[in-house]
Amino acid sequence: MSFLIDSSIMITSQILFFGFGWLFFMRQLFKDYEVRQYVVQVIFSVTFAFSCTMFELIIFEILGVLNSSSRYFHWKMNLCVILLILVFMVPFYIGYFIVSNIRLLHKQRLLFSCLLWLTFMYFFWKLGDPFPILSPKHGILSIEQLISRVGVIGVTLMALLSGFGAVNCPYTYMSYFLRNVTDTDILALERRLLQTMDMIISKKKRMAMTRRTMFQKGEVHNKPSGFWGMIKSVTTSAPGSENLTLIQQEVDALEELSRQLFLETADLYATKERIEYSKTFKGKYFNFLGYFFSIYCVWKIFMATINIVFDRVGKTDPVTRGIEITVNYLGIQFDVKFWSQHISFILVGIIIVTSIRGLLITLTKFFYAISSSKSSNVIVLLLAQIMGMYFVSSVLLIRMSMPLEYRTIITEVLGELQFNFYHRWFDVIFLCRG
Amino acid sequence: MASLDRVKVLVLGDSGVGKSSLVHLLCQNQVLGNPSWTVGCSVDVRVHDYKEGTPEEKTYYIELWDVGGSVGSASSVKSTRAVFYNSVNGIILVHDLTNKKSSQNLYRWSLEALNRDLVPTGVLVTNGDYDREQFADNQIPLLVIGTKLDQIHENKRHEVLTRTAFLAEDFNAEEINLVIEKRYFLRDGNQIPGFPDRKRFGGGTLKSLHYD
């Protein structure tokens, strides 16, 4: 009976997450494009829904909500579904959409996408070889195998992203790095840009006029075609066409210059906006946060170095350790167990929420920067894949932040993975990225 | 040569609708073989004989300014783009017939271009909502071009074309729907058989500025 209630609660929350993912997709990601293939949207929302459910289960674990056996069941089911999606469905669809974009292979789409998927599976399997994750007890197609590989990729991604974020964040927010931009600078650049455009225009006018007079005089400007054409063009070449090639080269150089000027001007405008933003309250607040974060990032890098150098892996989570320290040094007596539960819950909750939010924002920015109307489907699916792997691996890493008794269920479900290895791998990549 | 009058026409539209291909087609009479992203603005020039064959024939240089980017760009990019919108004689709005959003974005594009002209201080007065009244006293002629007609399946063409007809009416603009494809074009010079309204376009743009 309680199992049914629990299941219904889980399913309702899953539907909620699905709806949220759908909305996010429609409003944010695909704001400027038309959704022609609904499959993409569905897959994205489903991945999002199941990833969030995993986090939800962790929170339930800490809080002790729901029956223990039903939790276990849902964990298993959730993991199976997520793995299915991440390893089977999403790569297949990515291959399918890539192949559909290439015109040549349009007829045999399915065949080629299957081929692509098989290559993906091959590399995916090979990925597991150099890492110490195989335990001889379990078979080939078990959950542990798949999760271990997904975990490796996901942890790599996480470390890359967080390393990049650690370095980028202080740069963006701190006003120390902003150089001073005045309006006159911008105006001067704009004037140069317009002058360049005018030069391009006058050269193109000459070219167009030359071509027109050539055409009227009956000399059709043919590109030398074939072997004899090339030989002929070496000895005799119309003076008009020579001029044209010269001018064309000048025009190419000028166009490149105009592009550079355009980008520089846009850059100046952006810097000016940042300066203005930093003068407002919000800006000042973020500036302060920026200092704070940069110190935090530096500390993290430092800790990562120490971890690697001294080959140390944290056994107890920071919360318990913090409480122990306070109990020992400050002599304050309070119920360790009670407080550790709540504090760890809050900490884990904050980590989860900020990481989800940060990930979604980064994905959106990334998507805007590189997508076009043709490749938008492929990119969204890639993003869904990254998101899924990121969430799976953050579950693995969160284990470190949780007190001992809550780790049991994760350990139980995921088998005997070498968690320590993961943490060290994370630190290595984080350091490299920084 | 520089003594010929100049006509500046903006070509606006979302990324990937075919502006660069269109401009290349109009100016070079060839199809663009390898279209790539336009960064900033690329200009091309076409020599046009206004009112050909009549005694009032005059030759003009039509400058087609193909501005790249999307409506959702950062405001720094928008401010940079605004420098190209000065003293414009005509605007060509290009949208993709296979992509509904590009047609909807045309409203925002026209607002961006026209507001810049009307308010020289560069401050956008409206909040971006479309209002037909704003275009009522607009002196700058608009032309709406829909591309990639060949990629729409036969039986869907009718509804797509009716939708775009409404769009053109909203702007009080002329409309052309076309295909930019290799096999439609002959190799000799200025003849473009797949583009029947060319003369009308040329005349429409220049008529409004022939007020001297």
XYZ file of C-alpha atoms in Angstrom:
646
model
C 0.000 0.000 0.000
C 2.671 2.439 1.004
C 4.567 1.402 -2.060
C 1.740 2.617 -4.248
C 1.605 5.938 -2.468
C 5.339 6.348 -2.795
C 5.266 5.467 -6.458
C 2.518 7.933 -7.145
C 4.468 10.660 -5.388
C 7.519 9.865 -7.454
C 5.581 9.817 -10.681
C 3.921 13.148 -9.971
C 7.240 14.745 -9.279
C 8.642 13.250 -12.455
C 5.811 14.718 -14.466
C 6.476 18.069 -12.858
C 10.121 17.941 -13.824
C 9.206 16.884 -17.332
C 6.931 19.887 -17.653
C 9.658 22.163 -16.387
C 12.161 20.787 -18.856
C 9.644 21.245 -21.682
C 9.012 24.836 -20.736
C 12.702 25.565 -20.430
C 13.267 24.139 -23.856
C 10.512 26.174 -25.437
C 11.162 29.473 -23.739
C 14.891 29.599 -23.401
C 16.716 27.303 -25.728
C 14.542 27.381 -28.791
C 13.474 30.981 -28.521
C 14.542 31.879 -32.028
C 14.002 28.630 -33.827
C 11.045 26.609 -34.902
C 10.594 23.164 -33.368
C 10.073 20.870 -36.263
C 11.017 17.588 -34.690
C 9.189 17.081 -31.462
C 11.321 14.056 -30.689
C 14.171 16.334 -29.712
C 12.056 18.233 -27.253
C 10.693 15.062 -25.713
C 14.109 13.530 -25.277
C 15.489 16.643 -23.695
C 12.638 16.923 -21.233
C 12.783 13.237 -20.350
C 16.525 13.408 -19.645
C 16.001 16.442 -17.500
C 13.127 14.837 -15.630
C 14.989 11.676 -14.763
C 18.136 13.527 -13.739
C 16.174 15.695 -11.356
C 14.438 12.649 -9.961
C 17.799 11.258 -8.953
C 18.545 14.344 -6.948
C 15.129 14.190 -5.448
C 15.804 10.646 -4.306
C 18.985 11.743 -2.598
C 17.114 14.403 -0.713
C 14.470 11.905 0.267
C 17.233 9.654 1.463
C 18.540 12.281 3.783
C 15.177 13.316 5.041
C 14.002 9.790 5.478
C 10.830 10.305 3.508
C 9.137 7.340 1.922
C 9.593 3.692 2.564
C 13.140 2.406 2.365
C 12.404 -0.477 0.028
C 10.370 1.618 -2.363
C 13.208 4.146 -2.427
C 15.579 1.390 -3.344
C 13.274 0.199 -6.079
C 12.912 3.648 -7.536
C 16.635 4.192 -7.441
C 17.238 1.082 -9.458
C 14.524 1.876 -11.936
C 15.657 5.441 -12.322
C 19.220 4.420 -12.927
C 18.227 1.868 -15.517
C 16.128 4.363 -17.412
C 18.755 7.061 -17.326
C 21.438 4.716 -18.528
C 19.171 3.519 -21.279
C 18.591 7.039 -22.434
C 22.170 8.216 -22.139
C 23.806 5.244 -23.750
C 21.253 4.109 -26.261
C 18.719 6.677 -27.250
C 20.482 10.027 -27.245
C 23.596 8.949 -29.163
C 21.428 7.219 -31.710
C 19.373 10.316 -32.294
C 22.453 12.482 -32.452
C 23.818 10.264 -35.178
C 20.472 10.301 -36.944
C 20.246 14.068 -37.020
C 23.839 14.530 -38.069
C 23.269 12.159 -40.938
C 20.055 13.889 -41.962
C 21.950 17.133 -42.320
C 24.303 15.658 -44.848
C 22.486 15.640 -48.125
C 24.320 12.755 -49.744
C 23.308 10.130 -47.261
C 19.710 11.199 -47.025
C 18.312 8.032 -48.474
C 19.952 5.586 -46.143
C 19.578 7.600 -42.980
C 18.741 4.753 -40.657
C 21.589 2.609 -41.823
C 24.188 5.259 -41.326
C 22.881 6.344 -37.976
C 23.070 2.739 -36.774
C 26.656 2.630 -37.958
C 27.464 5.815 -36.126
C 25.873 4.484 -32.986
C 27.911 1.283 -33.177
C 31.138 3.265 -33.444
C 30.062 5.301 -30.462
C 29.421 2.146 -28.437
C 32.808 0.780 -29.414
C 34.652 3.829 -28.205
C 32.499 4.007 -25.149
C 33.508 0.488 -24.226
C 37.169 1.058 -24.937
C 37.029 4.020 -22.612
C 36.785 1.782 -19.618
C 39.979 -0.154 -20.224
C 42.699 2.050 -18.777
C 40.751 2.820 -15.616
C 40.627 0.645 -12.493
C 36.915 0.160 -12.457
C 36.395 -3.401 -13.431
C 35.689 -5.678 -10.547
C 35.840 -9.352 -11.422
C 32.680 -10.268 -9.653
C 30.136 -8.787 -11.988
C 29.349 -9.642 -15.546
C 29.741 -7.608 -18.713
C 26.398 -6.032 -19.210
C 25.713 -5.025 -15.663
C 24.807 -1.641 -14.440
C 28.204 -1.115 -12.876
C 29.974 -1.237 -16.212
C 27.755 1.296 -17.833
C 27.638 3.595 -14.861
C 31.370 3.484 -14.437
C 31.946 4.654 -17.953
C 29.261 7.256 -17.823
C 30.684 8.361 -14.532
C 34.150 8.758 -15.968
C 32.968 10.909 -18.822
C 30.696 12.908 -16.586
C 33.343 13.544 -13.973
C 35.725 14.714 -16.669
C 33.116 17.106 -17.954
C 32.336 18.400 -14.494
C 35.953 19.007 -13.702
C 36.475 20.780 -17.007
C 33.465 22.995 -16.502
C 34.195 23.861 -12.915
C 37.847 24.482 -13.646
C 36.897 26.809 -16.427
C 34.288 28.474 -14.259
C 36.766 28.950 -11.454
C 39.115 30.866 -13.663
C 36.521 32.725 -15.675
C 34.333 33.837 -12.811
C 36.669 36.283 -11.132
C 37.657 37.687 -14.486
C 34.086 38.454 -15.407
C 32.976 39.937 -12.183
C 35.842 41.857 -10.799
C 36.095 45.418 -11.941
C 39.816 45.307 -11.472
C 40.110 43.820 -14.892
C 37.932 46.312 -16.688
C 39.838 48.907 -18.607
C 38.418 52.321 -18.991
C 36.393 52.948 -22.137
C 35.165 56.367 -23.074
C 32.606 57.399 -25.621
C 35.227 59.033 -27.788
C 37.041 55.726 -28.162
C 33.885 54.110 -29.426
C 33.102 56.957 -31.782
C 36.605 56.881 -33.210
C 36.368 53.167 -33.872
C 32.956 53.555 -35.469
C 34.248 56.232 -37.754
C 37.097 53.979 -38.821
C 34.640 51.190 -39.469
C 32.472 53.371 -41.666
C 35.492 54.657 -43.535
C 36.577 51.109 -44.243
C 33.101 50.283 -45.507
C 33.222 53.305 -47.794
C 36.541 52.216 -49.201
C 35.156 48.765 -49.846
C 32.159 50.282 -51.579
C 34.202 52.520 -53.861
C 36.406 49.607 -54.890
C 33.388 47.437 -55.578
C 31.856 50.200 -57.639
C 34.949 50.264 -59.796
C 34.784 46.527 -60.195
C 31.116 46.577 -61.111
C 31.627 49.352 -63.629
C 34.621 47.598 -65.178
C 32.652 44.411 -65.505
C 29.777 46.239 -67.069
C 31.927 47.983 -69.669
C 33.699 44.748 -70.425
C 30.374 43.036 -70.934
C 29.132 45.800 -73.155
C 32.249 45.656 -75.259
C 31.675 41.978 -75.780
C 34.547 40.545 -73.782
C 32.900 37.972 -71.671
C 35.010 37.329 -68.623
C 35.348 33.601 -68.687
C 37.316 31.738 -66.124
C 39.948 29.675 -67.885
C 38.515 26.226 -68.102
C 40.350 23.102 -69.026
C 43.945 22.584 -69.966
C 44.074 24.771 -73.073
C 42.242 27.518 -71.336
C 44.921 27.665 -68.688
C 47.714 27.754 -71.229
C 45.960 30.489 -73.149
C 45.411 32.569 -70.054
C 49.132 32.516 -69.296
C 50.051 34.259 -72.519
C 47.096 36.502 -73.194
C 44.941 37.984 -70.509
C 42.505 40.810 -70.871
C 43.706 43.899 -69.019
C 40.307 44.357 -67.460
C 40.322 41.025 -65.728
C 43.802 41.600 -64.359
C 42.648 44.796 -62.790
C 39.708 42.975 -61.346
C 41.773 40.360 -59.572
C 43.982 43.037 -58.085
C 41.060 45.025 -56.828
C 39.400 41.858 -55.545
C 42.425 41.116 -53.413
C 42.379 44.600 -51.979
C 38.689 44.234 -51.254
C 39.270 40.943 -49.442
C 41.866 42.544 -47.207
C 39.574 45.486 -46.482
C 36.675 43.184 -45.659
C 38.806 41.320 -43.177
C 39.731 44.655 -41.625
C 36.100 45.677 -41.406
C 35.256 42.445 -39.611
C 38.010 43.041 -37.099
C 36.841 46.581 -36.504
C 33.282 45.408 -36.040
C 34.311 42.866 -33.421
C 36.461 45.406 -31.641
C 33.635 47.907 -31.514
C 31.248 45.298 -30.152
C 33.845 44.465 -27.533
C 34.152 48.102 -26.514
C 30.407 48.432 -26.204
C 30.300 45.338 -24.018
C 33.059 46.666 -21.779
C 31.299 49.979 -21.461
C 28.135 48.216 -20.403
C 30.023 46.198 -17.846
C 31.486 49.347 -16.401
C 28.066 50.917 -16.110
C 26.675 47.765 -14.587
C 29.402 47.662 -12.015
C 28.416 51.101 -10.799
C 24.930 49.983 -9.820
C 24.124 48.225 -6.581
C 23.684 44.888 -8.226
C 27.018 45.331 -9.875
C 28.727 46.166 -6.631
C 27.169 43.158 -4.984
C 28.407 40.861 -7.719
C 31.781 42.499 -7.585
C 32.061 41.637 -3.937
C 30.919 38.116 -4.661
C 33.545 37.993 -7.342
C 36.309 38.655 -4.851
C 34.814 36.049 -2.571
C 34.580 33.467 -5.306
C 38.043 34.096 -6.559
C 39.423 33.440 -3.108
C 37.300 30.314 -2.892
C 38.519 29.126 -6.286
C 42.115 29.728 -5.358
C 41.577 27.744 -2.170
C 40.013 24.908 -4.128
C 42.903 24.779 -6.536
C 45.250 24.741 -3.588
C 43.350 21.899 -1.961
C 43.324 19.946 -5.206
C 47.081 20.272 -5.455
C 47.544 19.061 -1.916
C 45.220 16.154 -2.508
C 47.225 14.984 -5.426
C 50.626 15.660 -3.996
C 49.958 13.953 -0.743
C 47.714 11.325 -2.266
C 44.959 11.956 0.177
C 41.264 11.324 -0.228
C 38.702 12.717 2.135
C 36.988 10.021 4.101
C 34.725 12.052 6.224
C 32.521 14.699 4.778
C 33.147 18.365 5.513
C 30.000 18.842 7.540
C 30.754 16.170 10.075
C 34.322 17.278 10.217
C 33.250 20.862 10.755
C 30.979 19.834 13.560
C 33.692 17.724 15.111
C 36.070 20.628 15.029
C 33.554 22.927 16.663
C 32.790 20.342 19.307
C 36.423 19.700 20.068
C 37.869 23.159 19.972
C 35.028 25.328 21.022
C 33.646 23.019 23.611
C 30.080 23.501 22.428
C 27.904 20.536 23.057
C 25.133 19.768 20.709
C 23.570 16.758 19.186
C 25.930 15.889 16.362
C 23.631 13.518 14.627
C 20.653 15.823 14.535
C 22.538 18.812 13.274
C 24.617 16.911 10.775
C 21.511 15.640 9.082
C 20.004 19.036 8.617
C 23.147 20.807 7.671
C 24.131 18.172 5.176
C 20.676 18.339 3.698
C 20.911 22.059 3.263
C 24.403 21.818 1.843
C 23.490 19.118 -0.606
C 20.392 21.026 -1.579
C 22.353 24.168 -2.269
C 24.933 22.281 -4.269
C 22.270 20.624 -6.345
C 20.277 23.750 -7.038
C 23.240 25.893 -7.920
C 24.749 23.253 -10.118
C 21.501 22.700 -12.004
C 20.980 26.405 -12.446
C 24.579 27.013 -13.440
C 24.455 24.179 -15.892
C 21.256 25.380 -17.525
C 22.574 28.899 -17.868
C 25.872 27.708 -19.317
C 24.056 25.435 -21.722
C 21.841 28.261 -22.892
C 24.750 30.589 -23.488
C 26.661 27.898 -25.290
C 23.652 27.069 -27.409
C 23.097 30.664 -28.493
C 26.737 31.045 -29.364
C 27.159 28.114 -31.658
C 23.861 26.967 -33.046
C 22.283 27.707 -36.380
C 18.981 26.655 -37.811
C 20.487 23.531 -39.302
C 22.416 22.190 -36.394
C 20.119 23.197 -33.575
C 18.666 19.714 -33.195
C 22.052 18.077 -32.941
C 23.283 20.595 -30.455
C 20.283 20.290 -28.213
C 20.719 16.538 -28.100
C 24.401 16.932 -27.317
C 23.433 19.244 -24.521
C 20.933 16.718 -23.213
C 23.642 14.070 -23.227
C 26.080 16.323 -21.381
C 23.419 17.261 -18.896
C 22.554 13.639 -18.179
C 26.163 12.632 -17.696
C 26.824 15.659 -15.552
C 23.960 14.816 -13.251
C 24.899 11.182 -12.948
C 28.430 12.032 -11.995
C 27.414 14.693 -9.552
C 25.412 12.042 -7.784
C 28.603 10.057 -7.499
C 30.508 13.006 -6.193
C 27.847 14.165 -3.799
C 28.400 10.988 -1.940
C 31.521 12.543 -0.587
C 29.617 15.391 1.005
C 27.164 13.175 2.797
C 27.601 11.602 6.192
C 28.268 7.893 6.382
C 24.849 6.491 6.969
C 23.405 8.017 3.867
C 26.035 6.685 1.652
C 24.772 3.191 2.056
C 22.033 3.289 -0.451
C 24.175 4.729 -3.151
C 26.913 2.249 -2.460
C 24.424 -0.540 -2.429
C 22.863 0.356 -5.715
C 25.978 1.209 -7.574
C 27.975 -1.757 -6.518
C 31.593 -1.676 -5.638
C 32.806 1.232 -7.669
C 36.024 2.764 -6.661
C 34.779 6.109 -5.486
C 38.123 7.241 -4.296
C 39.441 6.923 -7.749
C 36.760 9.216 -9.022
C 37.598 11.923 -6.580
C 41.222 11.845 -7.450
C 40.447 11.903 -11.144
C 38.252 14.910 -10.562
C 41.010 16.747 -8.798
C 43.496 16.022 -11.541
C 41.287 17.322 -14.271
C 40.267 20.330 -12.240
C 43.866 21.243 -11.800
C 44.692 20.763 -15.447
C 41.842 22.955 -16.489
C 42.815 25.690 -14.108
C 32.222 56.883 -61.919
C 31.754 58.163 -58.407
C 29.565 60.853 -59.798
C 26.667 58.436 -60.132
C 24.148 58.743 -57.340
C 24.221 56.193 -54.607
C 21.334 54.276 -53.131
C 21.797 52.502 -49.833
C 19.639 49.478 -49.185
C 19.812 47.355 -46.044
C 19.333 43.615 -46.199
C 18.087 42.375 -42.836
C 16.987 39.037 -41.511
C 17.855 36.169 -39.201
C 20.959 34.072 -39.469
C 20.919 31.488 -42.156
C 17.932 32.734 -44.171
C 20.027 33.462 -47.251
C 20.872 37.158 -47.169
C 24.449 36.722 -48.342
C 23.336 34.384 -51.119
C 20.686 36.879 -52.183
C 23.105 39.789 -52.262
C 25.660 37.777 -54.138
C 23.037 36.762 -56.629
C 21.873 40.291 -57.238
C 25.328 41.765 -57.637
C 27.413 39.059 -59.239
C 24.662 37.247 -61.146
C 26.014 34.036 -59.782
C 24.979 31.682 -57.044
C 27.139 31.746 -53.938
C 28.931 28.438 -53.774
C 30.052 28.324 -50.158
C 27.996 30.558 -47.914
C 29.526 31.227 -44.538
C 28.563 33.282 -41.508
C 28.547 36.995 -42.032
C 30.398 38.793 -39.299
C 29.550 42.443 -39.055
C 28.421 43.779 -42.387
C 29.297 42.933 -45.950
C 28.521 45.302 -48.772
C 28.054 44.642 -52.430
C 27.265 46.948 -55.295
C 24.951 46.620 -58.243
C 24.846 48.963 -61.184
C 21.260 49.572 -62.096
C 19.682 51.454 -64.960
C 16.654 53.198 -63.657
C 13.824 53.485 -66.152
C 15.756 51.706 -68.815
C 14.901 52.562 -72.342
C 13.122 55.785 -71.534
C 14.643 59.201 -72.010
C 14.884 59.623 -68.245
C 17.246 56.721 -67.959
C 19.731 57.107 -65.163
C 22.342 54.759 -63.860
C 22.555 54.185 -60.157
C 24.815 52.278 -57.842
C 22.698 50.248 -55.478
C 24.652 49.389 -52.367
C 23.335 46.321 -50.628
C 24.414 46.281 -47.013
C 24.077 42.767 -45.704
C 24.067 43.009 -41.926
C 24.751 39.800 -40.044
C 23.561 38.602 -36.673
C 20.304 37.826 -34.939
C 17.640 39.856 -33.187
C 18.467 38.259 -29.892
C 22.052 39.432 -29.927
C 23.657 41.132 -27.003
C 22.929 44.825 -26.802
C 26.582 45.590 -27.466
C 26.297 43.913 -30.853
C 23.056 45.761 -31.515
C 24.654 49.091 -30.735
C 27.495 48.280 -33.081
C 25.084 47.293 -35.823
C 23.207 50.539 -35.397
C 26.071 52.418 -36.990
C 25.132 50.856 -40.327
C 21.556 52.053 -40.232
C 22.271 55.690 -41.043
C 20.662 57.382 -44.047
C 19.063 54.304 -45.508
C 17.065 54.534 -48.719
C 15.353 51.174 -48.599
C 15.150 47.989 -46.565
C 14.919 44.403 -47.760
C 13.621 42.027 -45.123
C 14.561 38.432 -45.762
C 12.936 35.478 -44.072
C 13.101 31.746 -44.463
C 9.893 30.156 -45.710
C 10.706 26.956 -43.860
C 11.197 28.685 -40.532
C 8.244 30.507 -38.971
C 10.303 32.219 -36.334
C 12.362 34.044 -38.919
C 9.174 35.647 -40.265
C 8.101 36.713 -36.805
C 11.494 38.171 -36.130
C 11.142 40.449 -39.126
C 9.011 42.784 -37.025
C 11.826 43.164 -34.558
C 14.337 43.664 -37.321
C 12.336 46.446 -38.899
C 11.863 48.111 -35.538
C 15.563 47.978 -34.929
C 16.407 49.526 -38.244
C 13.677 52.126 -38.369
C 13.879 53.272 -34.801
C 17.479 54.012 -35.237
C 16.629 56.297 -38.073
C 13.714 58.074 -36.454
C 15.425 58.748 -33.169
C 18.937 59.935 -33.823
C 19.930 59.785 -30.175
C 20.009 56.034 -30.476
C 17.591 55.340 -27.653
C 14.863 52.840 -28.430
C 11.568 54.438 -27.615
C 9.301 51.427 -27.794
C 9.509 48.267 -25.785
C 9.719 46.198 -28.894
C 6.048 45.434 -29.458
C 4.867 45.715 -32.962
C 2.503 48.502 -33.786
C 1.239 49.082 -37.261
C 0.866 52.775 -36.631
C 4.596 53.170 -36.430
C 4.935 52.140 -40.001
C 2.123 54.307 -41.252
C 4.243 57.373 -41.876
C 7.323 55.426 -42.826
C 8.952 56.893 -45.882
C 11.425 54.134 -46.406
C 10.174 51.481 -48.804
C 10.267 47.913 -47.578
C 10.518 44.715 -49.523
C 9.879 41.301 -48.020
C 11.630 38.355 -49.590
C 10.967 34.754 -48.682
C 13.658 32.250 -49.509
C 14.003 28.499 -49.844
C 10.688 28.031 -51.560
C 11.889 24.774 -53.063
C 12.321 23.189 -49.664
C 8.640 23.385 -48.914
C 6.567 20.460 -49.946
C 4.048 21.082 -52.739
C 0.834 20.828 -50.736
C 2.063 23.068 -47.954
C 2.987 25.869 -50.280
C -0.435 27.442 -50.339
C -0.738 28.011 -46.614
C 2.825 29.243 -46.344
C 2.283 31.746 -49.117
C -0.930 33.064 -47.575
C 0.819 33.542 -44.282
C 3.584 35.499 -45.905
C 1.080 37.598 -47.814
C -0.312 38.798 -44.484
C 3.179 39.577 -43.356
C 3.886 41.748 -46.347
C 0.594 43.541 -45.909
C 1.460 44.382 -42.332
C 4.570 46.103 -43.487
C 2.866 47.760 -46.390
C 5.581 46.216 -48.495
C 6.075 44.475 -51.749
C 6.679 40.771 -51.571
C 8.724 38.267 -53.513
C 9.113 34.568 -52.847
C 11.971 32.877 -54.501
C 14.422 30.118 -54.797
C 18.111 30.659 -54.966
C 19.294 27.614 -56.775
C 21.891 26.890 -59.352
C 19.807 25.440 -62.106
C 17.650 28.499 -62.471
C 20.357 30.674 -63.855
C 21.916 31.148 -67.251
C 25.518 32.018 -67.519
C 25.390 35.118 -69.613
C 25.394 38.399 -67.909
C 22.419 40.200 -66.540
C 19.516 37.963 -67.300
C 17.923 36.285 -64.321
C 14.894 34.283 -65.427
C 13.907 33.131 -61.954
C 13.433 36.609 -60.640
C 10.551 38.151 -62.538
C 9.807 41.152 -60.348
C 13.272 42.577 -60.488
C 12.307 45.640 -62.423
C 9.427 46.372 -60.114
C 11.737 46.224 -57.121
C 14.242 48.532 -58.711
C 11.605 51.025 -59.656
C 9.865 50.898 -56.310
C 12.965 51.691 -54.345
C 14.101 54.516 -56.483
C 10.744 56.098 -57.066
C 10.485 57.325 -53.536
C 13.736 59.201 -53.632
C 13.204 60.753 -56.972
C 11.727 63.813 -55.453
C 14.158 66.324 -56.843
